[in-house]
PDB file of C-alpha atoms and ligand atoms in Angstrom:
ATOM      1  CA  UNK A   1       0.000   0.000   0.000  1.00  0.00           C
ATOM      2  CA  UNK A   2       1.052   3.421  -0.752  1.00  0.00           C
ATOM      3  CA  UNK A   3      -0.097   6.974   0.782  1.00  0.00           C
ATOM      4  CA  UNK A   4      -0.561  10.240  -1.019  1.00  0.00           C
ATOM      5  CA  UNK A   5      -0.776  13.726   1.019  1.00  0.00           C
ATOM      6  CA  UNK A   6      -2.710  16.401  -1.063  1.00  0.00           C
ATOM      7  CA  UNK A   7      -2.109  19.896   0.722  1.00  0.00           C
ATOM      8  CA  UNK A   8       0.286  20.812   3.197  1.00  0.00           C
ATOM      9  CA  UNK A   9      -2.703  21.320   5.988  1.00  0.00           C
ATOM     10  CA  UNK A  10      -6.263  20.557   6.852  1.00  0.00           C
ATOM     11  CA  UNK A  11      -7.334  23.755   5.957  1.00  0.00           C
ATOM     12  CA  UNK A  12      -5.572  23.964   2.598  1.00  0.00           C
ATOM     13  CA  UNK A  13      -7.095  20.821   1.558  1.00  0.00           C
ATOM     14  CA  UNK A  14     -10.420  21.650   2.821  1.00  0.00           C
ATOM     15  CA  UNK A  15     -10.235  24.680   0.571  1.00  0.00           C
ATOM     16  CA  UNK A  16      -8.694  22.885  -2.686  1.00  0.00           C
ATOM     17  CA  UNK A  17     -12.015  20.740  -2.503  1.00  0.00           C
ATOM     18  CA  UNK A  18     -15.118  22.377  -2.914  1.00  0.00           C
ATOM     19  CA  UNK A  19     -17.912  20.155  -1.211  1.00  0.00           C
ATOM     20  CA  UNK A  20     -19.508  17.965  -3.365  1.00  0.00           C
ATOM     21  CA  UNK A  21     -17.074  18.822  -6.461  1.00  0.00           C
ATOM     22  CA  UNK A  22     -15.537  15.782  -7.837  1.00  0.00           C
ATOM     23  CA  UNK A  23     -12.271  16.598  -8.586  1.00  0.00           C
ATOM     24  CA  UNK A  24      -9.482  14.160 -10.602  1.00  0.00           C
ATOM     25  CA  UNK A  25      -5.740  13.960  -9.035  1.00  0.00           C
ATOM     26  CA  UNK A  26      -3.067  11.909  -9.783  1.00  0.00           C
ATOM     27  CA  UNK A  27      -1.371   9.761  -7.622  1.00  0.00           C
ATOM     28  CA  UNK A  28       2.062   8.485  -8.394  1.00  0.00           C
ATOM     29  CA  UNK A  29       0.437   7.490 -12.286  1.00  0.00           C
ATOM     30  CA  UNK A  30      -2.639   6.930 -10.473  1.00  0.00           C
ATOM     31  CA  UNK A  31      -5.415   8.273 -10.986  1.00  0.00           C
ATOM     32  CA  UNK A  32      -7.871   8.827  -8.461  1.00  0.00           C
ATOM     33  CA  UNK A  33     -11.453  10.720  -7.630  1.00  0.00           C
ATOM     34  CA  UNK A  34     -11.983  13.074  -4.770  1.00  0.00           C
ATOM     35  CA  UNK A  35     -14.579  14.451  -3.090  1.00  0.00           C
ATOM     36  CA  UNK A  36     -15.218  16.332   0.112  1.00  0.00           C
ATOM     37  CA  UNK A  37     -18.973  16.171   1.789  1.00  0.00           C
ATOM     38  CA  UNK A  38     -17.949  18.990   5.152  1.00  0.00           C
ATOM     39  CA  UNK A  39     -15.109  17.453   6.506  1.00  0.00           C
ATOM     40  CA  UNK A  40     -15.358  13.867   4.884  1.00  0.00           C
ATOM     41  CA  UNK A  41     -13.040  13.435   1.884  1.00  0.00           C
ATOM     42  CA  UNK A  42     -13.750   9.973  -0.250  1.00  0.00           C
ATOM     43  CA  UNK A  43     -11.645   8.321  -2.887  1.00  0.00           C
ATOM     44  CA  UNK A  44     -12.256   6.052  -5.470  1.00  0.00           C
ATOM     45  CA  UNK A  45     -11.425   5.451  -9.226  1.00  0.00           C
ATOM     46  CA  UNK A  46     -12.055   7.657 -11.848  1.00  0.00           C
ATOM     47  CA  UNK A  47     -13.741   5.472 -14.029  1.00  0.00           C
ATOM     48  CA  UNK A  48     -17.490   3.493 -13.656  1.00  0.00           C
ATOM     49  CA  UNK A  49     -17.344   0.076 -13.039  1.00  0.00           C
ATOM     50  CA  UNK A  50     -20.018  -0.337 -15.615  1.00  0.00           C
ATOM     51  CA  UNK A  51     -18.618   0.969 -18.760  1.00  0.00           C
ATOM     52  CA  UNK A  52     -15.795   3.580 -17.697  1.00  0.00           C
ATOM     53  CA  UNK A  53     -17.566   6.891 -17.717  1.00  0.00           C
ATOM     54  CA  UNK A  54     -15.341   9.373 -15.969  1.00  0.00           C
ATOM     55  CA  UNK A  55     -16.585   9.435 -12.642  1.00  0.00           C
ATOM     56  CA  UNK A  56     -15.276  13.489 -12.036  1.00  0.00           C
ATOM     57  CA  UNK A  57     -18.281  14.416 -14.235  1.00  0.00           C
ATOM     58  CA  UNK A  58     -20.634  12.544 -12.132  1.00  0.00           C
ATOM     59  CA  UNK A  59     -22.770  14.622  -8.706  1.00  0.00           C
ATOM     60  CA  UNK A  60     -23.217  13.257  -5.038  1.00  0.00           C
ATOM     61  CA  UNK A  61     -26.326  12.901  -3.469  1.00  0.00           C
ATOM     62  CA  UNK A  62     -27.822  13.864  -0.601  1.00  0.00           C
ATOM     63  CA  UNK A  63     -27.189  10.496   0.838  1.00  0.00           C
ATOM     64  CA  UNK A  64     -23.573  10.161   0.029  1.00  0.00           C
ATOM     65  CA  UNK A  65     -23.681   8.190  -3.083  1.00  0.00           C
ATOM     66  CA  UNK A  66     -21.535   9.234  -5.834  1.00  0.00           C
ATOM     67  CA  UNK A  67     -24.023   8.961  -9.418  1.00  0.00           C
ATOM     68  CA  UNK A  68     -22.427   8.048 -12.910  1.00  0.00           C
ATOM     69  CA  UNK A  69     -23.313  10.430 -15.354  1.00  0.00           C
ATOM     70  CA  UNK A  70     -24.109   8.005 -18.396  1.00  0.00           C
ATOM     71  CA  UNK A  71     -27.047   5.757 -16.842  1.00  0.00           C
ATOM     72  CA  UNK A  72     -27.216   7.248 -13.303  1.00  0.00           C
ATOM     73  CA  UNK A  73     -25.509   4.083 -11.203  1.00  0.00           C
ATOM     74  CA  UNK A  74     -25.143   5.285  -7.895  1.00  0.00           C
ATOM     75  CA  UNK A  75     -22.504   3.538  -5.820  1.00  0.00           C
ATOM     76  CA  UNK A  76     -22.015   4.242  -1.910  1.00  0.00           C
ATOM     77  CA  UNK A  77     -19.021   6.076  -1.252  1.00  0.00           C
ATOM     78  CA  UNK A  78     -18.687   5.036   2.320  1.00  0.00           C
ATOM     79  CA  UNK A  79     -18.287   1.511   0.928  1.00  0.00           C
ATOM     80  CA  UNK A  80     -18.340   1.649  -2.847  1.00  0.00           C
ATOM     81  CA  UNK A  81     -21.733  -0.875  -2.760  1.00  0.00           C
ATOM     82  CA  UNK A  82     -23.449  -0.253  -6.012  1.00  0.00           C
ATOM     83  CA  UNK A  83     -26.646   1.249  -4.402  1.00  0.00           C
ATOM     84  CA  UNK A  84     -28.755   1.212  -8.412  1.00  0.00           C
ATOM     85  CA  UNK A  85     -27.713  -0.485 -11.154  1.00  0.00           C
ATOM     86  CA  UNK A  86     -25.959  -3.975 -11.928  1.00  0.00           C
ATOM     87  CA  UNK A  87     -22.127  -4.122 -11.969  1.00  0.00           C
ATOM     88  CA  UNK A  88     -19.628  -4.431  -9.718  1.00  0.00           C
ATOM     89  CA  UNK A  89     -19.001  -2.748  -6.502  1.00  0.00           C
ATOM     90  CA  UNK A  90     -16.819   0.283  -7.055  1.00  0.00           C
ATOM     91  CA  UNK A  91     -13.397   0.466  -5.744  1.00  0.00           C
ATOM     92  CA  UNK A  92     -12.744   3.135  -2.711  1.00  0.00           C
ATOM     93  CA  UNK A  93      -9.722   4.173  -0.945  1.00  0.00           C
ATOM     94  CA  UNK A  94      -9.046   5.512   2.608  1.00  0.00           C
ATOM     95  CA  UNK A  95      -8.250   8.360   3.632  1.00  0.00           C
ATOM     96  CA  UNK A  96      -7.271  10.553   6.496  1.00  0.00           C
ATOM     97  CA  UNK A  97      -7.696  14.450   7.285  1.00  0.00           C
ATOM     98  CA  UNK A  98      -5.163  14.956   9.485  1.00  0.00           C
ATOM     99  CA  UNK A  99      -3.161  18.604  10.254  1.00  0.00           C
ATOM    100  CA  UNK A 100      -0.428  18.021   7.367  1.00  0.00           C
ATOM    101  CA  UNK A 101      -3.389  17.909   4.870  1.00  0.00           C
ATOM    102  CA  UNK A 102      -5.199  15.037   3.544  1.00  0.00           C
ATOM    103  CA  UNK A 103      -3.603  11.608   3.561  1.00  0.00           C
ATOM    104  CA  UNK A 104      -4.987   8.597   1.167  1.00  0.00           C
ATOM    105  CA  UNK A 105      -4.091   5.311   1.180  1.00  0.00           C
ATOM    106  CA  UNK A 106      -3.644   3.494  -2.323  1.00  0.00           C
TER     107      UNK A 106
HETATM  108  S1  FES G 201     -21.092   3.898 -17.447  1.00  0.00           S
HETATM  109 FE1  FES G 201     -21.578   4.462 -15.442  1.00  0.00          FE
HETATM  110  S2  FES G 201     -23.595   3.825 -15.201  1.00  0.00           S
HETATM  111 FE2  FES G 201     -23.078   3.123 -17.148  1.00  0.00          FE
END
């Protein structure tokens, strides 16, 4: 397992990630979705389980399910359970806000 730091401190980070913007970073050559829901950041990969749509152009709901532009799979992003649609579970990655910024763990 690697880890990643984005920022240099929790409130840098916090302010690099608009809530509820899914933003694309890379990783090492990794590539790797982000979002921040108030002071919850989740990670997962950029591309649908289903048939690779880009996940960064998808929205999050109310309930904390990241939805797939193309036919509106919604997968949990606490878990990555596919919460509508038929495909596999999509693939999440932990991470930690923590004073030197945000740490994720690949
Ligand atoms: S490509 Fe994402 S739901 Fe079909």
């Amino acid at each position: 397992m690697k880890t990643y730091t984005l920022g240099q401190s929790r409130e840098e980070v916090i302010g690099l990630f608009p809530e509820r913007k899914i933003k694309q970073v890379l990783l090492g050559e990794q590539k790797v979705c982000v979002v921040r829901v108030g002071v919850d950041f989740f990670a997962f990969e950029p591309y649908c389980p289903h048939r690779m749509m880009g996940l960064r152009e998808g929205w999050v709901t109310a309930y904390d399910e990241v939805v797939c532009p193309l036919h509106q799979y919604r997968f949990e992003l606490r878990t990555g359970k596919v919460a509508m649609g038929d495909c596999r579970e999509l693939i999440c990655y932990r991470t930690s806000l923590e004073e030197g910024g945000l740490v994720i763990f690949i």
